[in-house]
mmCIF file of C-alpha atoms and ligand atoms in Angstrom:
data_model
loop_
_atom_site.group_PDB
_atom_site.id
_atom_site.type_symbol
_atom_site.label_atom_id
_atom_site.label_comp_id
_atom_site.label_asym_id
_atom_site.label_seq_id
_atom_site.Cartn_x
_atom_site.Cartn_y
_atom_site.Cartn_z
ATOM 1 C CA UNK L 1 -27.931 -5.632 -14.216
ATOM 2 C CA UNK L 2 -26.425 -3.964 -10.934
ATOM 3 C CA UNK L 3 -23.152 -2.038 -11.869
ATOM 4 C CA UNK L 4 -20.947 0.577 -9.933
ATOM 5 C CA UNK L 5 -17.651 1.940 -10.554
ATOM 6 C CA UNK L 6 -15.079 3.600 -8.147
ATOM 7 C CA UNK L 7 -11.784 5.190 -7.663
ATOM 8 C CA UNK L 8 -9.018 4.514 -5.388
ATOM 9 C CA UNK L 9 -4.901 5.661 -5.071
ATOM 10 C CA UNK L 10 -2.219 4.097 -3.944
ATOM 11 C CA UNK L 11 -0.486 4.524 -0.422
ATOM 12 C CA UNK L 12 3.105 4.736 0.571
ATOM 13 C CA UNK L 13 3.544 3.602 3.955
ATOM 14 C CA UNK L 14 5.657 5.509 6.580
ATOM 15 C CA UNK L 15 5.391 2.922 9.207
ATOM 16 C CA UNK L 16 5.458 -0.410 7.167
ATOM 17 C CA UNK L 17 3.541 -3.400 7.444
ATOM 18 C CA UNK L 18 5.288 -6.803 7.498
ATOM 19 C CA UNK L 19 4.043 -10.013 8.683
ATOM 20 C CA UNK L 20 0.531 -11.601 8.893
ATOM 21 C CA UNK L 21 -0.630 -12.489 12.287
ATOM 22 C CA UNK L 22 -3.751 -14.405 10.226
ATOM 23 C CA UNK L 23 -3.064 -15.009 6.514
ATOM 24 C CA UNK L 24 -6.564 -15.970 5.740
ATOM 25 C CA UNK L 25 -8.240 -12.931 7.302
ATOM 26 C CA UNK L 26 -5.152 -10.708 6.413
ATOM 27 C CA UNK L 27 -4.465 -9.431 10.084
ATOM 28 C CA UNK L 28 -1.210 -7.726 10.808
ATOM 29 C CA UNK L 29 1.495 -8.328 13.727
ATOM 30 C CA UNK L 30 1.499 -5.244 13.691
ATOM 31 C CA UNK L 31 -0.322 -1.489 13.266
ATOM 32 C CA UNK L 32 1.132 0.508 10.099
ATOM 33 C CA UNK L 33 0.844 4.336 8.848
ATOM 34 C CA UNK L 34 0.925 5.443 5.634
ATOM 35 C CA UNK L 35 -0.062 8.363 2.695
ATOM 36 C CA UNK L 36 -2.606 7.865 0.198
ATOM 37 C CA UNK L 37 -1.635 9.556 -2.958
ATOM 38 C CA UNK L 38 -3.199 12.177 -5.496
ATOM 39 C CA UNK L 39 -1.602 10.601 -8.218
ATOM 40 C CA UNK L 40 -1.642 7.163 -9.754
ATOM 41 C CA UNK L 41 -5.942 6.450 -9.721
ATOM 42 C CA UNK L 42 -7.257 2.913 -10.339
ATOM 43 C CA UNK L 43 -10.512 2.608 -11.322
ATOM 44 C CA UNK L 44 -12.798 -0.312 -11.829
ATOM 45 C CA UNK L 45 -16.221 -1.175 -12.733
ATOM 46 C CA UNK L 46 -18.103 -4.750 -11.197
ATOM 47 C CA UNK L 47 -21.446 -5.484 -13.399
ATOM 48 C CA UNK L 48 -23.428 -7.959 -12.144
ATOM 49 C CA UNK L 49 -23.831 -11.222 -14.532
ATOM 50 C CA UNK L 50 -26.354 -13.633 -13.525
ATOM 51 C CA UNK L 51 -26.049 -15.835 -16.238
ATOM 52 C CA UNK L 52 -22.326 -15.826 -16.348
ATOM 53 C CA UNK L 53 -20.849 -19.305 -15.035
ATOM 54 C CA UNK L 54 -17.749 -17.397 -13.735
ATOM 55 C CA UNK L 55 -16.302 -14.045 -12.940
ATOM 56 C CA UNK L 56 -13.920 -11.958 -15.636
ATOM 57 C CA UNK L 57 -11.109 -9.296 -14.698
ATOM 58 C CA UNK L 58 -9.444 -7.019 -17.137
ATOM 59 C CA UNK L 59 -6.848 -5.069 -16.628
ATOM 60 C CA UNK L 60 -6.999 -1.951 -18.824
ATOM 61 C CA UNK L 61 -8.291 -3.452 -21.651
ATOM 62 C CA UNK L 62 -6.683 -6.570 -21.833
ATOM 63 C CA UNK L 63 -8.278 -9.942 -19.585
ATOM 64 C CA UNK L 64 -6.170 -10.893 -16.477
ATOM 65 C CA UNK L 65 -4.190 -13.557 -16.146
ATOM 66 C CA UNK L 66 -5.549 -16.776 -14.302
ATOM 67 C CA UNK L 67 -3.169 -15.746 -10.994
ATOM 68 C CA UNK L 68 -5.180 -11.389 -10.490
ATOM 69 C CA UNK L 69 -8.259 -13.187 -12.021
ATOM 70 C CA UNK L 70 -8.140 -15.958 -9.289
ATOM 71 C CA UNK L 71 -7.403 -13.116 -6.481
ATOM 72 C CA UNK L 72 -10.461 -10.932 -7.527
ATOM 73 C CA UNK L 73 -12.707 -14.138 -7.834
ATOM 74 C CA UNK L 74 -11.848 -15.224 -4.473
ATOM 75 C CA UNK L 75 -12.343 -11.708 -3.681
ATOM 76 C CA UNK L 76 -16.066 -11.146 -4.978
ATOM 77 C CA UNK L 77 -16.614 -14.511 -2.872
ATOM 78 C CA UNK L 78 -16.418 -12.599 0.048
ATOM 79 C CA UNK L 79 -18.624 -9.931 -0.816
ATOM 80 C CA UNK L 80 -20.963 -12.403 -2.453
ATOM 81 C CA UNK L 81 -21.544 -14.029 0.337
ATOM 82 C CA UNK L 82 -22.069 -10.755 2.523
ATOM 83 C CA UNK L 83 -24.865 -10.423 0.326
ATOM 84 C CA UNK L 84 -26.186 -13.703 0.311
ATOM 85 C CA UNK L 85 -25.405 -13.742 -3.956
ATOM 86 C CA UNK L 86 -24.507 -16.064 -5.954
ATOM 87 C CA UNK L 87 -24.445 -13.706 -9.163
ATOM 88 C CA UNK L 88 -21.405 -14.084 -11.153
ATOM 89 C CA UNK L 89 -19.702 -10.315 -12.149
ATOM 90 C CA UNK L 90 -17.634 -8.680 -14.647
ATOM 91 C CA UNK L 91 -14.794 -6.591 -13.402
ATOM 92 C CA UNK L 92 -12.543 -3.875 -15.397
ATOM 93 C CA UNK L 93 -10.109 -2.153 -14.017
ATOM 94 C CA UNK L 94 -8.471 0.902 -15.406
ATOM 95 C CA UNK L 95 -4.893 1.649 -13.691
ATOM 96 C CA UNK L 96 -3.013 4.647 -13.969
ATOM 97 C CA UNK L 97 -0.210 2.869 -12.588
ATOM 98 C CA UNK L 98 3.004 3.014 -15.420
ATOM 99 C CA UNK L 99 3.239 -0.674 -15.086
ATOM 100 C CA UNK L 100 6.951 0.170 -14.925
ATOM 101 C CA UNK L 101 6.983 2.836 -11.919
ATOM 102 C CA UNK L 102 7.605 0.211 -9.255
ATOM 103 C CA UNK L 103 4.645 0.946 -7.120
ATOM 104 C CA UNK L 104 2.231 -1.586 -6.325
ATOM 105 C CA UNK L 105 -1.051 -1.842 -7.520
ATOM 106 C CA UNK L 106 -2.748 -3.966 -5.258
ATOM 107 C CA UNK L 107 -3.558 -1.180 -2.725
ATOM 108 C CA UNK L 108 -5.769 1.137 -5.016
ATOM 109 C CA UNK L 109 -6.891 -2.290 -6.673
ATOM 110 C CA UNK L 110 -8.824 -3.809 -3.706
ATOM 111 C CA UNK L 111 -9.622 -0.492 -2.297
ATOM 112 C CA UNK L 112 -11.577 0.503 -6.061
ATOM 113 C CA UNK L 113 -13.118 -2.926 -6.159
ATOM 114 C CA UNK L 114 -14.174 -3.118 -2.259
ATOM 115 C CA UNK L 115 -16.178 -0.014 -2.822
ATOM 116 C CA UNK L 116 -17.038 -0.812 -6.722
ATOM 117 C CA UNK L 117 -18.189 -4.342 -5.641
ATOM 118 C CA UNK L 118 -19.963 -3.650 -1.759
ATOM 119 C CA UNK L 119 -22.231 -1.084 -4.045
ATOM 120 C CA UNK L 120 -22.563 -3.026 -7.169
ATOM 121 C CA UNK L 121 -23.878 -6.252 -4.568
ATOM 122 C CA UNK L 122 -25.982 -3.665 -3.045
ATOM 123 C CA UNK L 123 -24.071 -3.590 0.531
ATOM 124 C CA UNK L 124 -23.988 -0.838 2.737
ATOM 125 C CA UNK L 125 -20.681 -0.575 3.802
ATOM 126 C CA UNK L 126 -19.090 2.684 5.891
ATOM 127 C CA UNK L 127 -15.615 3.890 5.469
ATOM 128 C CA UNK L 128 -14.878 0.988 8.623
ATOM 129 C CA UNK L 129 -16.476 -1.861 7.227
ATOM 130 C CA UNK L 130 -14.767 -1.176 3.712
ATOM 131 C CA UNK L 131 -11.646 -0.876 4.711
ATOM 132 C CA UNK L 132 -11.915 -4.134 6.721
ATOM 133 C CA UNK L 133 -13.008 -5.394 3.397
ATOM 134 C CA UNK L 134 -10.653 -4.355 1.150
ATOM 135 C CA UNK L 135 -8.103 -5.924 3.768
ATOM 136 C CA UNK L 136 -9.110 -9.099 2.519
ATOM 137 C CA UNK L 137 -7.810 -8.400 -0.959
ATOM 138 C CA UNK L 138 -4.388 -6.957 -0.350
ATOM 139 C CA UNK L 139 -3.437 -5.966 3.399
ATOM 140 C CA UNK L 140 -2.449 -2.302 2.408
ATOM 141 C CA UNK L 141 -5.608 -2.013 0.339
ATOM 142 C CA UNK L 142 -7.296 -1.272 3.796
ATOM 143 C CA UNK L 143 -5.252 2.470 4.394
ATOM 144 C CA UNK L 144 -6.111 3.219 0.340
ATOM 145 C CA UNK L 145 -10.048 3.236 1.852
ATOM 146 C CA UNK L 146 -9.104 6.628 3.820
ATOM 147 C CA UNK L 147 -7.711 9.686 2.246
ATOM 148 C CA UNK L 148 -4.344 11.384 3.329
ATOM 149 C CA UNK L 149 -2.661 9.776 7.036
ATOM 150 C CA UNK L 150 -3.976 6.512 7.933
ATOM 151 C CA UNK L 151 -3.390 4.080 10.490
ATOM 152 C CA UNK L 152 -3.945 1.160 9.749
ATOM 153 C CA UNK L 153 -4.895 -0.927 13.344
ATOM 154 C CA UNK L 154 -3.670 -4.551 14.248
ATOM 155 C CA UNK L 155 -6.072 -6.775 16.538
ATOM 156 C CA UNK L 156 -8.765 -9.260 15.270
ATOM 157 C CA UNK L 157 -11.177 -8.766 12.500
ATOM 158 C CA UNK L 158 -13.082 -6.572 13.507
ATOM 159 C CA UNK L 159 -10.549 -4.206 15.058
ATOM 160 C CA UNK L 160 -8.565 -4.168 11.945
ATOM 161 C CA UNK L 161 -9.732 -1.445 9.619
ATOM 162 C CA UNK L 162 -8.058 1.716 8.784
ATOM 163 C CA UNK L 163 -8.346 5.202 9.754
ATOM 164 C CA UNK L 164 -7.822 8.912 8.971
ATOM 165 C CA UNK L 165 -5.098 10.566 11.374
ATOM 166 C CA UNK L 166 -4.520 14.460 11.350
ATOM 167 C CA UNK L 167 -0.195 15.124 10.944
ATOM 168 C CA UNK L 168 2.055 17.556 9.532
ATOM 169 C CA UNK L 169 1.807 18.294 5.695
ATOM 170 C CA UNK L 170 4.241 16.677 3.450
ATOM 171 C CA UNK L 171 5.031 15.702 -0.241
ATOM 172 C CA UNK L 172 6.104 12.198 -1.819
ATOM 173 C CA UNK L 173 9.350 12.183 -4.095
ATOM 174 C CA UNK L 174 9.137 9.148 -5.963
ATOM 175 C CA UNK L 175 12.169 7.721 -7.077
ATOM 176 C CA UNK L 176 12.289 5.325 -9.814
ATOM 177 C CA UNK L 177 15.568 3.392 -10.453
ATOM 178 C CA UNK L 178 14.682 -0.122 -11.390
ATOM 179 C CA UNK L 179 11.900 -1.090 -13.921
ATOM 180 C CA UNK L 180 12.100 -4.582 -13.785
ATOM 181 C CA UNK L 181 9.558 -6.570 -11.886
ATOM 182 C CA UNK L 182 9.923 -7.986 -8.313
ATOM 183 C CA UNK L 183 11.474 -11.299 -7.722
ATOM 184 C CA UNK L 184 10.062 -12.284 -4.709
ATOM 185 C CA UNK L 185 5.972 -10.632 -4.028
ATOM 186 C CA UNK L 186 5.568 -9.030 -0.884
ATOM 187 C CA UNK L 187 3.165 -12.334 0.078
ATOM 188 C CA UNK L 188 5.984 -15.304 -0.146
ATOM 189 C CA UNK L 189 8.420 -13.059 1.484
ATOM 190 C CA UNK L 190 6.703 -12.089 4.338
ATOM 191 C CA UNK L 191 5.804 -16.052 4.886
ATOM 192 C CA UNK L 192 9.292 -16.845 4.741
ATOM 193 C CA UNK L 193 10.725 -13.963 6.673
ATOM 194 C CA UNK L 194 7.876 -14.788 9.726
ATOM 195 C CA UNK L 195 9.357 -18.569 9.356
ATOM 196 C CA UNK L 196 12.985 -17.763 9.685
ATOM 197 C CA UNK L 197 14.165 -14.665 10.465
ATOM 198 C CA UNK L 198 15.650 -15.079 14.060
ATOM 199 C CA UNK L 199 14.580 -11.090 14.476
ATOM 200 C CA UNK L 200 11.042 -11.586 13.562
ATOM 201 C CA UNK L 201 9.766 -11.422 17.291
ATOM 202 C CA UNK L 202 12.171 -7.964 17.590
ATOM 203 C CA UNK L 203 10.712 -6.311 14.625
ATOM 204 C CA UNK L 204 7.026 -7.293 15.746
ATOM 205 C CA UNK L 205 7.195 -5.315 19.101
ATOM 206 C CA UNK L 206 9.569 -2.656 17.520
ATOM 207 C CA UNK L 207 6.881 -1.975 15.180
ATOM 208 C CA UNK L 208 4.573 -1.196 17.939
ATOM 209 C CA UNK L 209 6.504 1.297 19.676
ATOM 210 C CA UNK L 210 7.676 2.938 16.002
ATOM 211 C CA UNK L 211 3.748 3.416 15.699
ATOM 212 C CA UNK L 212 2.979 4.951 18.914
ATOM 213 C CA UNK L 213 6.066 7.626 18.368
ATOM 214 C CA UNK L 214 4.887 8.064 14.717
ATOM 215 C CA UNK L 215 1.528 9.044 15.867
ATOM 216 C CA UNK L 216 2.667 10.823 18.736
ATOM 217 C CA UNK L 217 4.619 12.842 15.324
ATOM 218 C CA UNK L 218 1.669 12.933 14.249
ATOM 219 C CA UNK L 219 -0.201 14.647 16.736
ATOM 220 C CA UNK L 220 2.266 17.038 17.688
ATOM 221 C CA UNK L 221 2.385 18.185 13.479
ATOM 222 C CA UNK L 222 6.354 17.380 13.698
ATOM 223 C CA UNK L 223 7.488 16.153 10.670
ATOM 224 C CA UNK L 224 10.846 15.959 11.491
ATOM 225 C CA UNK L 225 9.654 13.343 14.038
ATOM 226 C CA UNK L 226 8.114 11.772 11.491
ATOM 227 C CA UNK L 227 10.791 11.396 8.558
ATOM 228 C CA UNK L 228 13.318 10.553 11.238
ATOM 229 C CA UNK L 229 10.935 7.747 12.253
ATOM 230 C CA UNK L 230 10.096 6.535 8.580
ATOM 231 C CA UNK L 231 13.478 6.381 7.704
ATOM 232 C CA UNK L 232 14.147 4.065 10.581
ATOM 233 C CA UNK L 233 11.489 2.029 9.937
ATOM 234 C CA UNK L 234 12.279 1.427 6.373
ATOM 235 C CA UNK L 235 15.908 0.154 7.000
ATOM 236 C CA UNK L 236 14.493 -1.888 10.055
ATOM 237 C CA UNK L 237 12.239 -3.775 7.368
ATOM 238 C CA UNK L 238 14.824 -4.223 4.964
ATOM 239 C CA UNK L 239 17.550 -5.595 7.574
ATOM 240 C CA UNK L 240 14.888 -7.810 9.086
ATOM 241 C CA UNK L 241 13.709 -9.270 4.852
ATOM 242 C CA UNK L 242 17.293 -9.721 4.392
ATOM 243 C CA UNK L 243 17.603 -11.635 7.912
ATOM 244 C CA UNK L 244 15.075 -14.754 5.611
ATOM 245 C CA UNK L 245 16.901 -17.848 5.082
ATOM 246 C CA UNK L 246 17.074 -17.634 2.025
ATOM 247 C CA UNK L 247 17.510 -14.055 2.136
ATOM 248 C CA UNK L 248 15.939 -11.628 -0.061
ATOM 249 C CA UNK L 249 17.136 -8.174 -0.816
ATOM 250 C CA UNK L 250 15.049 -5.707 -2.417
ATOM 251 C CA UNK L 251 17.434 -2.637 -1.935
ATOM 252 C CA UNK L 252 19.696 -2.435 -5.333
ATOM 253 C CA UNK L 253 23.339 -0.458 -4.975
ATOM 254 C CA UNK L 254 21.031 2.811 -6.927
ATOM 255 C CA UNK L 255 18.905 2.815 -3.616
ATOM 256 C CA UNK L 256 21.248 2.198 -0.935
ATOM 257 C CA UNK L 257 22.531 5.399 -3.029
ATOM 258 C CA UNK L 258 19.495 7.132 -2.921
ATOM 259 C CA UNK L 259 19.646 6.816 0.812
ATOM 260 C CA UNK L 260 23.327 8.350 1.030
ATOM 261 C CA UNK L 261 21.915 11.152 -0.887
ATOM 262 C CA UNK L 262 19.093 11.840 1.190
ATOM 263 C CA UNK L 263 21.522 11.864 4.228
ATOM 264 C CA UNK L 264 23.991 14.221 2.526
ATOM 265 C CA UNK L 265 20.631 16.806 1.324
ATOM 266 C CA UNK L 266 19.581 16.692 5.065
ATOM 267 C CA UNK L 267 23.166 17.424 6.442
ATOM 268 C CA UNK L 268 23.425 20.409 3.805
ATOM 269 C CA UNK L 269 20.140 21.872 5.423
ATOM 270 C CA UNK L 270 17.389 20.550 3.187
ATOM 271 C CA UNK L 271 14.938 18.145 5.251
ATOM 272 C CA UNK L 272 14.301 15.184 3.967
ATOM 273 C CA UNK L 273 13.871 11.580 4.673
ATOM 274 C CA UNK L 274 13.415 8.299 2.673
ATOM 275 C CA UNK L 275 11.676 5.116 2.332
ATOM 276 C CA UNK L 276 11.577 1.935 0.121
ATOM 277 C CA UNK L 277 8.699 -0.954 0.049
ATOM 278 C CA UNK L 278 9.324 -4.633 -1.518
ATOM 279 C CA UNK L 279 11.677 -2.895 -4.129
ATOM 280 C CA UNK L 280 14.446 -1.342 -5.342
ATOM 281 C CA UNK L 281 12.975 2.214 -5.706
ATOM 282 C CA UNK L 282 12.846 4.408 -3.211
ATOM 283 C CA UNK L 283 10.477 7.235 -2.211
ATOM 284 C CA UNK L 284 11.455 10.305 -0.567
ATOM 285 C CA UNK L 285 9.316 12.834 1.707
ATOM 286 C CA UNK L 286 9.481 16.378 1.998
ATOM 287 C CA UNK L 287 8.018 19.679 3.379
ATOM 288 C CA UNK L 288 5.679 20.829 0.409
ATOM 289 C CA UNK L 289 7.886 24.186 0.429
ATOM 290 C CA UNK L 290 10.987 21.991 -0.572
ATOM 291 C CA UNK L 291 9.442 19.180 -2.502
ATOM 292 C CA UNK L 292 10.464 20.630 -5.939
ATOM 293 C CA UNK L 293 14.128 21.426 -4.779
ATOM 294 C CA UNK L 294 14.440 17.489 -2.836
ATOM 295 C CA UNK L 295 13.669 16.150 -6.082
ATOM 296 C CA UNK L 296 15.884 18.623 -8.255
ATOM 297 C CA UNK L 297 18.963 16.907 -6.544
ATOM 298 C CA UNK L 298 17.874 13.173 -6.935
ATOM 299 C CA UNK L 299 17.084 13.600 -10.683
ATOM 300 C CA UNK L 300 20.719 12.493 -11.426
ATOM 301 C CA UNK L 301 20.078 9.346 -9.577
ATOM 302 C CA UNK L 302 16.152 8.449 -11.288
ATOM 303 C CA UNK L 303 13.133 9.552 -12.434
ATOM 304 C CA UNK L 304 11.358 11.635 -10.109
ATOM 305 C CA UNK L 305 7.546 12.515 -9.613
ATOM 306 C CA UNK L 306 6.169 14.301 -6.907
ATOM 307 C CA UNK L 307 2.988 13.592 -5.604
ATOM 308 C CA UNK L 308 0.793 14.648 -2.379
ATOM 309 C CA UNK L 309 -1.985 13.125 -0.200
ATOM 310 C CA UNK L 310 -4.955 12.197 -2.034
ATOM 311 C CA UNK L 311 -8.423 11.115 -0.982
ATOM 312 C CA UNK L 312 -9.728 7.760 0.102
ATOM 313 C CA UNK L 313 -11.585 4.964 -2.433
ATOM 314 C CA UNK L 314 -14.878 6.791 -3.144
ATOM 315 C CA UNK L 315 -18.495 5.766 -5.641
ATOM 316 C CA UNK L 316 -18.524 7.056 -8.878
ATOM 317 C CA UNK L 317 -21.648 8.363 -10.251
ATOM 318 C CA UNK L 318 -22.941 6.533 -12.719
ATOM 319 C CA UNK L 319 -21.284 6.388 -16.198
ATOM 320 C CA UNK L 320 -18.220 8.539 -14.793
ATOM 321 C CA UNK L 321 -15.714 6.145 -15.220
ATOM 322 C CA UNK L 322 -14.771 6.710 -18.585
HETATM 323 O O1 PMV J 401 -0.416 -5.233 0.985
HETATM 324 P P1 PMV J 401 0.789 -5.935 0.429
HETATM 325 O O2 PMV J 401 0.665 -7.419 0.539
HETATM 326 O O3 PMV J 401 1.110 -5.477 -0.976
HETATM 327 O O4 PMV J 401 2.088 -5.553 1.335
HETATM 328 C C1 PMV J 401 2.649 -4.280 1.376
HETATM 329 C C2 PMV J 401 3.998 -4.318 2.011
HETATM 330 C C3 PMV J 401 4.823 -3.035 1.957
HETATM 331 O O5 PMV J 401 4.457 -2.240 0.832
HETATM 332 C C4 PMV J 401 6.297 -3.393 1.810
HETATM 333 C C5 PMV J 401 4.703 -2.205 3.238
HETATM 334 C C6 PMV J 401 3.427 -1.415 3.416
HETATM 335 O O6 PMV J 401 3.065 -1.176 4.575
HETATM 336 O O7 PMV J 401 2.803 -0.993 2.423
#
């Protein structure tokens, strides 16, 4: 029985990805950059099954759902038939995620099992090829493959992979202000926003030039570049989600609060800039030299956890993953 087990974190992105150029293949309209974490690990284990008529997922401990087992079936399919298999697999999946901090999962989750499954199949996959994999799963999966900045590239299939960028060094505030779950998943709303929001063709070419100067930031180690730029690009997102028919709002009253506060820290001299993805909460990013103090003066607003970059989706040795 083939098994393999890997680890993967989350990313927040800085640049954000919105809208599916190919919804099958998972291609973007549009590049994206982002931060994969230190904090916040999934890991998961694929065992081969021969003899098993179908796949199983668990989800620490407890067996998914049909609707994550489904994803991670269709999933394996992919890999399967990169390696001409027809074995059946277990997965488990251990997430460090609180289910209630309002980050997504799905990014560490296809970035563990692209790397957990290409090795348990016996692929040979490089950092490219797995993040163009783990695409497939989740779209932001494919920046969790590379540690710290990553740009994440539109184009065609084989264009579309992730990789590392060098940039200025910077801490993650995360802000938590709303536990309850999502109404609308990042998937169904960007469908609906790319079928009627009358500034959908705007924000695609936007997005393009927000890149470029983001990695021109990047390049030049400015971070004030950067948060200036991230900040934009967040409220962009959110005007153009709310611009659906039906609109959706993510953005509660707490976070449009959040980001008066950050405004008012950055006007009294401490540099800072904030973000939100398909959700209320928002995250807030920092020179590591005034993390600790940025996140001091949001505590009255939420729960706060500071986190920095982490590394990319890597192989466990064998019988490491607990
Ligand atoms: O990969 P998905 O389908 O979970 O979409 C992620 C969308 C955002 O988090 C809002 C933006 C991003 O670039 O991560």
């Amino acid at each position: 029985m083939n098994e393999a087990s890997a680890r993967a974190f989350p990313n927040i992105a800085l640049v954000k990805y919105w809208g599916k150029q190919d919804t099958s293949l998972i291609l973007p309209v549009a590049g994206s950059l982002s931060l994969t974490l230190d904090t916040y690990a999934t890991t998961t284990t694929v065992r081969l099954d021969p003899d098993a008529a179908a796949d199983s997922f668990s989800l620490n401990g407890v067996p998914g759902a049909a609707t994550p087992t489904q994803r991670v079936t269709r999933f394996l399919d992919l890999v399967r038939e990169l390696a001409g298999s027809t074995a059946r697999a277990r997965v488990d999946s251990l997430s460090e995620i609180p289910t209630d901090a309002g980050l997504a999962s799905s990014a560490a989750g296809f970035a563990a099992l692209a790397v957990a499954a290409g090795a348990a199949y016996g692929l040979e996959l490089d950092a490219r090829a797995l993040s163009r994999l783990a695409r497939r799963g989740s779209g932001s999966a494919a920046r969790s493959i590379i540690s710290g900045l990553a740009v994440w590239h539109a184009g065609d299939d084989a264009q579309s992979f992730a990789e590392p960028v060098g940039g200025p060094e910077f801490k993650m505030i995360i802000l938590t202000l709303d536990r309850s779950a999502k109404r609308v998943s990042s998937r169904d709303a960007m469908v609906r926003t790319a079928q009627t929001s009358p500034f959908y063709d705007g924000w695609i070419s936007s997005t393009a030039q927000t890149l470029d100067a983001a990695l021109a930031a990047c390049h030049a180690d400015d971070f004030t570049a950067l948060g200036l730029l991230t900040e934009l690009h967040a409220l962009r997102m959110h005007a153009l989600i709310q611009s659906a028919d039906p609109p959706i709002r993510y953005l509660k009253p707490a976070s449009i609060a959040a980001f008066d506060r950050v405004e008012e820290l950055r006007a009294a001299g401490l540099e800072c800039y904030a973000t939100a993805d398909a959700g209320p909460n928002v995250v807030v990013i920092a020179r590591p030299s005034d993390a600790d103090q940025v996140a001091a003066e949001l505590v009255t607003l939420g729960e706060t956890t500071v986190v920095g970059a982490g590394p990319g989706a890597t192989l466990l040795p064998r019988g490491a993953a607990g």
